[in-house]
PDB file of C-alpha atoms in Angstrom:
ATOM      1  CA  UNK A   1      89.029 -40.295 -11.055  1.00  0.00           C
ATOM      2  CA  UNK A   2      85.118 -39.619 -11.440  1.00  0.00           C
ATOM      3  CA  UNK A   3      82.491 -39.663  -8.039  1.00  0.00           C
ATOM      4  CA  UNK A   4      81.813 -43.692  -9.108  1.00  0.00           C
ATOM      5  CA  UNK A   5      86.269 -44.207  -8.909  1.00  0.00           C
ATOM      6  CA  UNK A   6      85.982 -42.805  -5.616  1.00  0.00           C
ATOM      7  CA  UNK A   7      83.075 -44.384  -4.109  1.00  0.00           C
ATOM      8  CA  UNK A   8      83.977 -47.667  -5.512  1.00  0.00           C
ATOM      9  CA  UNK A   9      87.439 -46.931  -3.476  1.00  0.00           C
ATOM     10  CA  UNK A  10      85.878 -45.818  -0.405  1.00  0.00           C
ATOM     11  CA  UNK A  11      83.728 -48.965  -0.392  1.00  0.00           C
ATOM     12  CA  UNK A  12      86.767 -50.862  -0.726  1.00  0.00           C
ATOM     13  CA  UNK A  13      89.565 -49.591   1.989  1.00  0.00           C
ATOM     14  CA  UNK A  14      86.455 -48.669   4.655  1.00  0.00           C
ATOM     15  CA  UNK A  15      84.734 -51.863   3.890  1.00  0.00           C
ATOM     16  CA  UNK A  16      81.179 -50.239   5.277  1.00  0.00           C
ATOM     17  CA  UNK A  17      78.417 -52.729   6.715  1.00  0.00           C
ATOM     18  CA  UNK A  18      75.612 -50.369   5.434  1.00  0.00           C
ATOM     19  CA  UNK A  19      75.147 -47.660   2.932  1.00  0.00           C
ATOM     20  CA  UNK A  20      72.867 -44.697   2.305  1.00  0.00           C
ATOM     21  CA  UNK A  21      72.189 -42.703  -0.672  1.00  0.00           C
ATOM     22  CA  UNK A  22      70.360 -39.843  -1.114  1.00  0.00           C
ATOM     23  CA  UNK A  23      69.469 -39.149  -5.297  1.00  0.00           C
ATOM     24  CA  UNK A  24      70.018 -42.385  -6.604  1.00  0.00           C
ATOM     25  CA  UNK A  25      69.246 -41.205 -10.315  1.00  0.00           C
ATOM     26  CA  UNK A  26      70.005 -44.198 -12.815  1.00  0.00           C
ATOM     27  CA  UNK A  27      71.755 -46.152  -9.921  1.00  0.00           C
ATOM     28  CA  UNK A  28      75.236 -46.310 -10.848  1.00  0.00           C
ATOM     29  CA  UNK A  29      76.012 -45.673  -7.382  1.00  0.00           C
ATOM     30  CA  UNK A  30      73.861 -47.875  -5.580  1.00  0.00           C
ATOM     31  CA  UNK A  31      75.194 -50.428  -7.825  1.00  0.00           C
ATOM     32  CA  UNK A  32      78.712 -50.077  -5.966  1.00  0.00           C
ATOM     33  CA  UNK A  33      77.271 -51.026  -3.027  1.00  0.00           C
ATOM     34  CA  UNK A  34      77.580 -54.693  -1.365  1.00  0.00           C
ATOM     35  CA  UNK A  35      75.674 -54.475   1.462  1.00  0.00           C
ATOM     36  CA  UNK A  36      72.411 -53.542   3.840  1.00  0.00           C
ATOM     37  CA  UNK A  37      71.641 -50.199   1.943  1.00  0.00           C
ATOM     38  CA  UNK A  38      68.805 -47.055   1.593  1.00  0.00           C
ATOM     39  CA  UNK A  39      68.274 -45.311  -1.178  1.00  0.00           C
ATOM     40  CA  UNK A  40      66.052 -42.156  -1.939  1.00  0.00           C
ATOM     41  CA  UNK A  41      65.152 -40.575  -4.729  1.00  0.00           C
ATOM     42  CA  UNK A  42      61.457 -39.033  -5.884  1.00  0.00           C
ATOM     43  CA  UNK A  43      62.301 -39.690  -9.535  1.00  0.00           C
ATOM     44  CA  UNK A  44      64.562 -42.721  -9.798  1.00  0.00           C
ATOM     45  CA  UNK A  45      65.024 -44.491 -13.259  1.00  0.00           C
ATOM     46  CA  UNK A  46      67.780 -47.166 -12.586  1.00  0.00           C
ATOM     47  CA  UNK A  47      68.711 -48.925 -15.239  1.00  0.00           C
ATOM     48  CA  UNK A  48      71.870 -50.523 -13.490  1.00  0.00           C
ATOM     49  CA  UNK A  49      71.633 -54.404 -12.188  1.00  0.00           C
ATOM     50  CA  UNK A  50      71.926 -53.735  -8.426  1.00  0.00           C
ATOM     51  CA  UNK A  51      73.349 -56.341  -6.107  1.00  0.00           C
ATOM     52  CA  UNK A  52      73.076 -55.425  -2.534  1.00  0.00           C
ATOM     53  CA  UNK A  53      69.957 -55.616  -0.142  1.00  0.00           C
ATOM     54  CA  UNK A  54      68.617 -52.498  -0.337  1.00  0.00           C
ATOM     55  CA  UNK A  55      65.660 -50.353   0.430  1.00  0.00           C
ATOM     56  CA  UNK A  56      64.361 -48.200  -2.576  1.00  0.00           C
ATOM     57  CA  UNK A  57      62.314 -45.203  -1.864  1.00  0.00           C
ATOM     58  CA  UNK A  58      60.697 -43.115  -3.976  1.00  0.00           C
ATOM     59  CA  UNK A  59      60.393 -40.217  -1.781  1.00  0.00           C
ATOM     60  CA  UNK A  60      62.177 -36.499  -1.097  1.00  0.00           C
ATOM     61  CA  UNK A  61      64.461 -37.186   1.872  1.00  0.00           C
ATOM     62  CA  UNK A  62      63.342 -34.391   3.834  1.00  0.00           C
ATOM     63  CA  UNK A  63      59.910 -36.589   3.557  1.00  0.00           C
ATOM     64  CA  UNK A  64      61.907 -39.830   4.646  1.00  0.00           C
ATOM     65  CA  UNK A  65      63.698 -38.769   7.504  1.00  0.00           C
ATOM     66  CA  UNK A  66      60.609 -37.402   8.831  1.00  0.00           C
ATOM     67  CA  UNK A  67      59.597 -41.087   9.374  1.00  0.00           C
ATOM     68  CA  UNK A  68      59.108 -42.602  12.350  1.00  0.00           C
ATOM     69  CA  UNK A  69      61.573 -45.251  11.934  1.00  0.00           C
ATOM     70  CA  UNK A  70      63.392 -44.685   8.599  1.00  0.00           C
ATOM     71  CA  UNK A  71      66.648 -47.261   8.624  1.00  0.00           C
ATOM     72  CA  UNK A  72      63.998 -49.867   9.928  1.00  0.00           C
ATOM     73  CA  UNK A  73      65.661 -51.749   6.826  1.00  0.00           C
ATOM     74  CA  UNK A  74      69.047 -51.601   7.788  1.00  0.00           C
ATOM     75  CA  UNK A  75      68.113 -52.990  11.456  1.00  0.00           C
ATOM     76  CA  UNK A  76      66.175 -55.913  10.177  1.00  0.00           C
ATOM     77  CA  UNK A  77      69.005 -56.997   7.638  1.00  0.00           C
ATOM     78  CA  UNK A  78      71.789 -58.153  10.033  1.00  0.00           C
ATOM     79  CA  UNK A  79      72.723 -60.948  11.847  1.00  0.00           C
ATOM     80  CA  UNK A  80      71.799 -60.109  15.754  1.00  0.00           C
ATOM     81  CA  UNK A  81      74.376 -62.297  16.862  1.00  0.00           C
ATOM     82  CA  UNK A  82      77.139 -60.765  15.596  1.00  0.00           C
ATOM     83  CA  UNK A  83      75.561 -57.778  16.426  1.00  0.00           C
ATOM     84  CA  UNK A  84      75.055 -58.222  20.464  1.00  0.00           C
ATOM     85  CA  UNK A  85      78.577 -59.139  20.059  1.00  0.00           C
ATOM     86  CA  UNK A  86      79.506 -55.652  18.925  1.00  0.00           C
ATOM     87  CA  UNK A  87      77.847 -54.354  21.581  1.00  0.00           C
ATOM     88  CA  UNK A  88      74.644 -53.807  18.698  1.00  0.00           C
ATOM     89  CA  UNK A  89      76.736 -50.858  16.806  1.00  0.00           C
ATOM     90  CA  UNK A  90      73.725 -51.235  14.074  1.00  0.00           C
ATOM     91  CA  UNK A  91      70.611 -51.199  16.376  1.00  0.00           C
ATOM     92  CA  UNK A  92      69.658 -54.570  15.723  1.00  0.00           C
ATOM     93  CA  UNK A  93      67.834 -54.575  18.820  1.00  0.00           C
ATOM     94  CA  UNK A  94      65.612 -51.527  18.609  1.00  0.00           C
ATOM     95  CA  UNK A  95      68.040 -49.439  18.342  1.00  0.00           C
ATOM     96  CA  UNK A  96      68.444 -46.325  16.121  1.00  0.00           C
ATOM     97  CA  UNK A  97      70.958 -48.071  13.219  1.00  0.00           C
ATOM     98  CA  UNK A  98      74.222 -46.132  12.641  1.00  0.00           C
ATOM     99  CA  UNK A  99      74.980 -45.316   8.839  1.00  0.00           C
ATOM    100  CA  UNK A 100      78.759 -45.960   7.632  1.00  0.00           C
ATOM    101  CA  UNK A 101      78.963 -44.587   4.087  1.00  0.00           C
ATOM    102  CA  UNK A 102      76.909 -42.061   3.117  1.00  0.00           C
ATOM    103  CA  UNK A 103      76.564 -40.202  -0.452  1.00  0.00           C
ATOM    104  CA  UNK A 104      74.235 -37.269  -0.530  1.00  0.00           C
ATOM    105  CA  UNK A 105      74.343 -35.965  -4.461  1.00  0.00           C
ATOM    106  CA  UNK A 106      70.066 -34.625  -4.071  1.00  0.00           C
ATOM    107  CA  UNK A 107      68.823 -31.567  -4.822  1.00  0.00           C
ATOM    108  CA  UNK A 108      71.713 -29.073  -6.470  1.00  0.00           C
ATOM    109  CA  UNK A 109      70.109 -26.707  -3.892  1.00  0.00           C
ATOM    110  CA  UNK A 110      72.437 -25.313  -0.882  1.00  0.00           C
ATOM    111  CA  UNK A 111      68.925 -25.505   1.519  1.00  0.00           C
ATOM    112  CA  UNK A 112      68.235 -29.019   0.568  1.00  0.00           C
ATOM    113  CA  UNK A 113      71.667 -30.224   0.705  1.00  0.00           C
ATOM    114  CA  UNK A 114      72.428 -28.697   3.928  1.00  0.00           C
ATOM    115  CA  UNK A 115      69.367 -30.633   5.198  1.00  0.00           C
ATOM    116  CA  UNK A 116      70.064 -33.639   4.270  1.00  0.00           C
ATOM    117  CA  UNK A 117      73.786 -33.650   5.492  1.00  0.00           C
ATOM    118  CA  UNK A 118      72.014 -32.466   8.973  1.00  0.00           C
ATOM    119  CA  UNK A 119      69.429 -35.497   8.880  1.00  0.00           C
ATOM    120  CA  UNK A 120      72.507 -37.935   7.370  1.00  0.00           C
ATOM    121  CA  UNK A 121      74.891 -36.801  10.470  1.00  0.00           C
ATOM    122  CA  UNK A 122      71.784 -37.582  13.455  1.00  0.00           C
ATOM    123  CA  UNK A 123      72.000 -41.182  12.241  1.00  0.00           C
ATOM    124  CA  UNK A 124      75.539 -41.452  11.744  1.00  0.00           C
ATOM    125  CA  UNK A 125      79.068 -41.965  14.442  1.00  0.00           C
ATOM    126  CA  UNK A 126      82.407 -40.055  14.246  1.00  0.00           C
ATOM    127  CA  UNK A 127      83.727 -42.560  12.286  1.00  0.00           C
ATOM    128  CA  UNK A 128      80.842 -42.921   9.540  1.00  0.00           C
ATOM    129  CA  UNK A 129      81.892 -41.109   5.972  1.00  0.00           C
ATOM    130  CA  UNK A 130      79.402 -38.974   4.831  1.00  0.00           C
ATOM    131  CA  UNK A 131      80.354 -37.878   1.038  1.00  0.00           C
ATOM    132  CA  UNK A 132      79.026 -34.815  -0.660  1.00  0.00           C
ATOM    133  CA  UNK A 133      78.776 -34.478  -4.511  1.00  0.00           C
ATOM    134  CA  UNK A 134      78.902 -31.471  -6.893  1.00  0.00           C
ATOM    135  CA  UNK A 135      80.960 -29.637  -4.414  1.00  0.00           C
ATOM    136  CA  UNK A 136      83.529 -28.324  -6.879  1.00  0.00           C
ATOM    137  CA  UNK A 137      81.542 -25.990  -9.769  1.00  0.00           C
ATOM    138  CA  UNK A 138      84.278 -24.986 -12.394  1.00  0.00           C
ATOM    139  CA  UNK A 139      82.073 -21.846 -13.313  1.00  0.00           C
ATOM    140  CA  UNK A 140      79.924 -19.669 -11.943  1.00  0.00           C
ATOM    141  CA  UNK A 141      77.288 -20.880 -14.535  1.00  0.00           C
ATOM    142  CA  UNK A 142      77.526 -24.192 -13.433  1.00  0.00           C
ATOM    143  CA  UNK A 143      76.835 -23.352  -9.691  1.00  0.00           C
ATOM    144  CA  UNK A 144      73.662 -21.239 -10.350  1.00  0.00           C
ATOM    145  CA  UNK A 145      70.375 -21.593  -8.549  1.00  0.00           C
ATOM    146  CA  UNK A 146      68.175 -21.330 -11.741  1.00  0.00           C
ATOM    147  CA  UNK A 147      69.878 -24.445 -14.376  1.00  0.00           C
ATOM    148  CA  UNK A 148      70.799 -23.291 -17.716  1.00  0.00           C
ATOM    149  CA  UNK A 149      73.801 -25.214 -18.594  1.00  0.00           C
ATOM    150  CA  UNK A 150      74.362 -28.748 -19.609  1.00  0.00           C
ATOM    151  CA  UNK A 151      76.224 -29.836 -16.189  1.00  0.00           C
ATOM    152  CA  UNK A 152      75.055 -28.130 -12.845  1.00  0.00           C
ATOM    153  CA  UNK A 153      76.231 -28.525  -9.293  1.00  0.00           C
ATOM    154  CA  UNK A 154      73.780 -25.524  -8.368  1.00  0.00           C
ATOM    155  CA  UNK A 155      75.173 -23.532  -4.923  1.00  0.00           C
ATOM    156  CA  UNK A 156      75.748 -26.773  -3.017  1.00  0.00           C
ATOM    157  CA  UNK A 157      79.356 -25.770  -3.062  1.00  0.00           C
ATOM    158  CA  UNK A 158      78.036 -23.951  -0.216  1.00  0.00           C
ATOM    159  CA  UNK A 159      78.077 -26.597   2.458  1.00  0.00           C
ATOM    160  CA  UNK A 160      81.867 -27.090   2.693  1.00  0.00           C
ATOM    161  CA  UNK A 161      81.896 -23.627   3.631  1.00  0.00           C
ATOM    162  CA  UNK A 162      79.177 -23.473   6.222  1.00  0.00           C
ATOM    163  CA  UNK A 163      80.459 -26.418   8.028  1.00  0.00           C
ATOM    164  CA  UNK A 164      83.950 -25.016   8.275  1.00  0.00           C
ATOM    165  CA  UNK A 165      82.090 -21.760   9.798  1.00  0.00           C
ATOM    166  CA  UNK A 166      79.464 -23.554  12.065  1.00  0.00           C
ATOM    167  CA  UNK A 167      81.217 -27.029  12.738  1.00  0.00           C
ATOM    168  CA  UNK A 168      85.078 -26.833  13.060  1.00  0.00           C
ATOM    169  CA  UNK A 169      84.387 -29.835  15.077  1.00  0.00           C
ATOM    170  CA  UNK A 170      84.092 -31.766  12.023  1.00  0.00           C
ATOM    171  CA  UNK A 171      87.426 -32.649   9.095  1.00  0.00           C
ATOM    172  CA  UNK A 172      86.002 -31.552   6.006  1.00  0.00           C
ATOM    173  CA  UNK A 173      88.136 -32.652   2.810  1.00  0.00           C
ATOM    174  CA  UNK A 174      87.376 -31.168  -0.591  1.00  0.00           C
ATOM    175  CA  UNK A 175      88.696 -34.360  -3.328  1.00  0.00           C
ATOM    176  CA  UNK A 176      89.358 -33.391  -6.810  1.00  0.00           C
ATOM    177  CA  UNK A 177      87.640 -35.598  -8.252  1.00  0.00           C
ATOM    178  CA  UNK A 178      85.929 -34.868 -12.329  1.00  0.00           C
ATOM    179  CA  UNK A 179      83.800 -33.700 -13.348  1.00  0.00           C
ATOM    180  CA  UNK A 180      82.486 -31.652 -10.477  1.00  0.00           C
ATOM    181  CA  UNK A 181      84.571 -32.704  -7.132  1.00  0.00           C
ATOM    182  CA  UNK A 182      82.997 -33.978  -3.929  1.00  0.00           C
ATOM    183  CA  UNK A 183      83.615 -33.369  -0.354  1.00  0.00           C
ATOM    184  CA  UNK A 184      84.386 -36.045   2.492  1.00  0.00           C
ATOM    185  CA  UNK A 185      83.078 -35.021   6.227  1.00  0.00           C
ATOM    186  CA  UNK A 186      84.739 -36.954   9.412  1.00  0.00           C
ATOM    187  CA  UNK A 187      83.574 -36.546  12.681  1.00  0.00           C
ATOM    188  CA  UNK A 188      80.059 -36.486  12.629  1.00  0.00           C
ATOM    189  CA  UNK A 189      78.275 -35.853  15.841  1.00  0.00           C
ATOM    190  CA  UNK A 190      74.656 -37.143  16.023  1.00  0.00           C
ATOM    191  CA  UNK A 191      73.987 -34.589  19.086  1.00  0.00           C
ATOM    192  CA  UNK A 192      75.331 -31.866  18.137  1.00  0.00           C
ATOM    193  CA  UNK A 193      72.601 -28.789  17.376  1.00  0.00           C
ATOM    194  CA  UNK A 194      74.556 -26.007  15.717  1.00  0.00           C
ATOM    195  CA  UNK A 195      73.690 -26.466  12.439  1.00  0.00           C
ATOM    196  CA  UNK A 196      69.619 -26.945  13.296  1.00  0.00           C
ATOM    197  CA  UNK A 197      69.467 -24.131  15.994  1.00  0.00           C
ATOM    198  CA  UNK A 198      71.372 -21.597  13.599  1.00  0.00           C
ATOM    199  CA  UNK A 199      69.424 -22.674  10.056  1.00  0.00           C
ATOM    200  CA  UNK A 200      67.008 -20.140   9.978  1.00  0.00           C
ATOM    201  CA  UNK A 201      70.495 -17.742  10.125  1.00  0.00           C
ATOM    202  CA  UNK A 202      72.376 -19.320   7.815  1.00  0.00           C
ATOM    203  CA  UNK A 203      69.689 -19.726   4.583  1.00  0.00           C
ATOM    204  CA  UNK A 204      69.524 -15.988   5.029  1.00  0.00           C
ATOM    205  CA  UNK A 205      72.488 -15.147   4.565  1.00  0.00           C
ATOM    206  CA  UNK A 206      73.907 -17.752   1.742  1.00  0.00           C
ATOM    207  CA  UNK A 207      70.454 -18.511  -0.147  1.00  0.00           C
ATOM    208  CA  UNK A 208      71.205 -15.376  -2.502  1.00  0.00           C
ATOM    209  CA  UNK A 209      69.928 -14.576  -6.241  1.00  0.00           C
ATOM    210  CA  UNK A 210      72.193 -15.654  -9.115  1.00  0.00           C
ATOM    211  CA  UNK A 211      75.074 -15.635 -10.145  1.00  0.00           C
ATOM    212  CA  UNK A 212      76.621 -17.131  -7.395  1.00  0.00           C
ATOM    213  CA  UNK A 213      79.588 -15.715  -5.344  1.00  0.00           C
ATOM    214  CA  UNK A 214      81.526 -18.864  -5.828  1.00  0.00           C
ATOM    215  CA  UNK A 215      85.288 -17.987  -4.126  1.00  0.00           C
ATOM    216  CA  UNK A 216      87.995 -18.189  -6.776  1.00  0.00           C
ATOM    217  CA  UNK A 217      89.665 -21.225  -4.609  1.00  0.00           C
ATOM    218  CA  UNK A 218      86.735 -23.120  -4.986  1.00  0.00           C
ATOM    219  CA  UNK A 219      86.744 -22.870  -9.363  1.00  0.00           C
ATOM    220  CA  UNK A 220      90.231 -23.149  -9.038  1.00  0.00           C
ATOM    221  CA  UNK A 221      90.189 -26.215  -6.418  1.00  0.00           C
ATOM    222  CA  UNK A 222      93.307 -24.837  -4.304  1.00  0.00           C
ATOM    223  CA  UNK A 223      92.515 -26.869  -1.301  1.00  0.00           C
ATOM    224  CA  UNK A 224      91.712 -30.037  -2.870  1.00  0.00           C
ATOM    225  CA  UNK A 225      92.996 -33.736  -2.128  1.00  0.00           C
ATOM    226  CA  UNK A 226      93.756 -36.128  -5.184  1.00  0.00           C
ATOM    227  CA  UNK A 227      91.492 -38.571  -4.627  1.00  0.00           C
ATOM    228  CA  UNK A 228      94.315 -41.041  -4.972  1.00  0.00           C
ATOM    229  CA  UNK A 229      96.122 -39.427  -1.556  1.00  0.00           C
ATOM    230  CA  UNK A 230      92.913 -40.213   0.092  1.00  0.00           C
ATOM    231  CA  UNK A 231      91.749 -43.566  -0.642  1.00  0.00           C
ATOM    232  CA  UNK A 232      95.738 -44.416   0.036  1.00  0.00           C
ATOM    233  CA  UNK A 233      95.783 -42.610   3.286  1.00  0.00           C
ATOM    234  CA  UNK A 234      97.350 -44.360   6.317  1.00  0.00           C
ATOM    235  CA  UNK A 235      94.300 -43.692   8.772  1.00  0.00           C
ATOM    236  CA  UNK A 236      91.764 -45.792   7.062  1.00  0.00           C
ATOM    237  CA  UNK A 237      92.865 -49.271   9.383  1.00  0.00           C
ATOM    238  CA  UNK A 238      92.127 -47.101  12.753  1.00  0.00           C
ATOM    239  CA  UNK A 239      88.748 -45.401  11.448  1.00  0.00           C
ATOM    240  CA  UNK A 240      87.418 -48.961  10.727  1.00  0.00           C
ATOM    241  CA  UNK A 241      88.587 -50.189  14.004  1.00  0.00           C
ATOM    242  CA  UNK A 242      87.197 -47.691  15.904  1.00  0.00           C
ATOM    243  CA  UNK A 243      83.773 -48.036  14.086  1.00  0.00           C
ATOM    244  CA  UNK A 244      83.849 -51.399  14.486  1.00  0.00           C
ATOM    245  CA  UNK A 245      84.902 -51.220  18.266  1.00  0.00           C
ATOM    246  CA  UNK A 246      82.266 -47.807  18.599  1.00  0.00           C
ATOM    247  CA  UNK A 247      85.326 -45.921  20.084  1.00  0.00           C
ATOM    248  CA  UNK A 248      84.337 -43.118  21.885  1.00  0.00           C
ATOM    249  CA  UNK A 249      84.580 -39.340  20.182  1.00  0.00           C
ATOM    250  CA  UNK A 250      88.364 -38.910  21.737  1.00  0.00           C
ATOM    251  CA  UNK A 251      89.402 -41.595  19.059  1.00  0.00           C
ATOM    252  CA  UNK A 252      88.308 -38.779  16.588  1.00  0.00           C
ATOM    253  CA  UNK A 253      90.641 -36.535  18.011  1.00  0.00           C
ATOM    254  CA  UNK A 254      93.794 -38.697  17.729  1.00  0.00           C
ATOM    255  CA  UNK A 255      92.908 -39.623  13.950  1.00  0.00           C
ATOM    256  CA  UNK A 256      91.427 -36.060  12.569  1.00  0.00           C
ATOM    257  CA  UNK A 257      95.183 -34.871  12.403  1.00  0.00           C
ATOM    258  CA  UNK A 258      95.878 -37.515  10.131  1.00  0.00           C
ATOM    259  CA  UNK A 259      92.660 -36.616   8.022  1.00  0.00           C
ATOM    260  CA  UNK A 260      93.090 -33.411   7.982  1.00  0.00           C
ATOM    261  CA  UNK A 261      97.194 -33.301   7.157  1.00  0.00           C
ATOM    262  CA  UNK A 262      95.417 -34.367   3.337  1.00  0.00           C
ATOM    263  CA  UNK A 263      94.568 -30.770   2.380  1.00  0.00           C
ATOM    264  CA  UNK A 264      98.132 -29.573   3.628  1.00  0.00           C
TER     265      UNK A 264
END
């Protein structure tokens, strides 16, 4: 399976109600999506019929989320009714609108894409999915800061390994997916500071000059989950339930076994 098999599977067993994307590129993607949905990009070219509601913005998502009021779109496109009767789990009525699916594949920069997983995860629940491309380099060439080969994931790779350091409060699952892999994160916590308080810290140490130090289990992908035992994973039912019910974070607790039983 490719990032597009994946999505397109995601979309279908966790049946989202919104989606975001940050680097929407020609818009194969965005074309997945069905319903309310943001996308960002500075240099979009899509040249893919897209069939969902969505908000296009040519802009650098660090400039986005700086915005007063960025998912203003996804508020104004859903029915209040049904809404109020969720107890307004989308911030129909003023408040801030809680992203479902999420697929960050920006900048092949470890700074950038930390940054926008940070700004993704302040708008999102425990039980949103927040996907990460190009997390799986199968060189050291491809993974370098400066581009010089035909594919490139840069050092974004990075992330999965920060956010096992910083955030073991999140499930982090690697999927082995071609050509490049992505990564699946669980458990986001909109309040949670770690990652913001300790940034300065952490692009010290693991912005660094090519080549890259990328860890022989990452080119190798020794911890990574067919993307076919995911999508076909027994928890999916209970994560849409408690989005849909807004469970509070103990539900996470009771399901992240489940999640993270993937990776072995």
């Amino acid at each position: 399976m490719n990032r597009y098999d994946v999505l397109r599977g995601l979309h279908r067993v966790y049946r989202p109600r919104n989606y975001l994307e940050i680097g929407v590129n020609d818009g194969r993607s965005l074309a997945l999506s069905r319903v309310p949905s943001v996308a960002i990009d500075p240099a979009f070219k899509v040249v893919t019929s897209i069939s969902c509601d969505v908000h296009l913005v040519k802009s650098t998502s660090d400039d986005f989320f700086a915005r007063k009021d960025p998912l203003l779109h996804l508020r104004r496109g859903r029915n209040p009714f049904r809404a109020l009767a969720r107890r307004d789990p989308l911030g129909v009525f003023g408040g801030d609108p809680t992203l479902e699916l999420s697929f960050v594949d920006g900048m092949h920069l470890f700074e950038f894409a930390l940054r926008d997983f940070m700004n993704v995860e302040r708008h999102s629940h425990w039980s949103s999915v927040i996907v990460l491309d190009d997390m799986l380099p199968r060189d050291v060439d491809e993974a370098a800061r400066d581009r010089h080969t035909d594919a490139w994931t840069g050092d974004v790779y990075k992330v999965v390994t920060v956010l096992r350091r910083y955030r073991p409060d999140l499930t982090v699952l690697e999927i082995d997916t071609q050509p490049t892999g992505v990564a699946v994160v669980f458990g986001a916590d909109p309040h949670n500071t770690v990652l913001k308080e300790a940034y300065d810290d952490i692009i010290e140490e693991y912005v660094t000059p090519d080549p890259q130090p990328v860890p022989e289990e990452v080119l190798v992908r020794k911890h990574a989950v067919q993307p076919e035992a995911l999508l076909g994973a027994d928890f999916w039912p209970a994560l849409v339930r408690a989005r849909n019910l807004r469970r509070p974070r103990a539900g996470f607790d009771r399901l992240r076994g489940q999640i993270a039983a993937l990776s072995g």
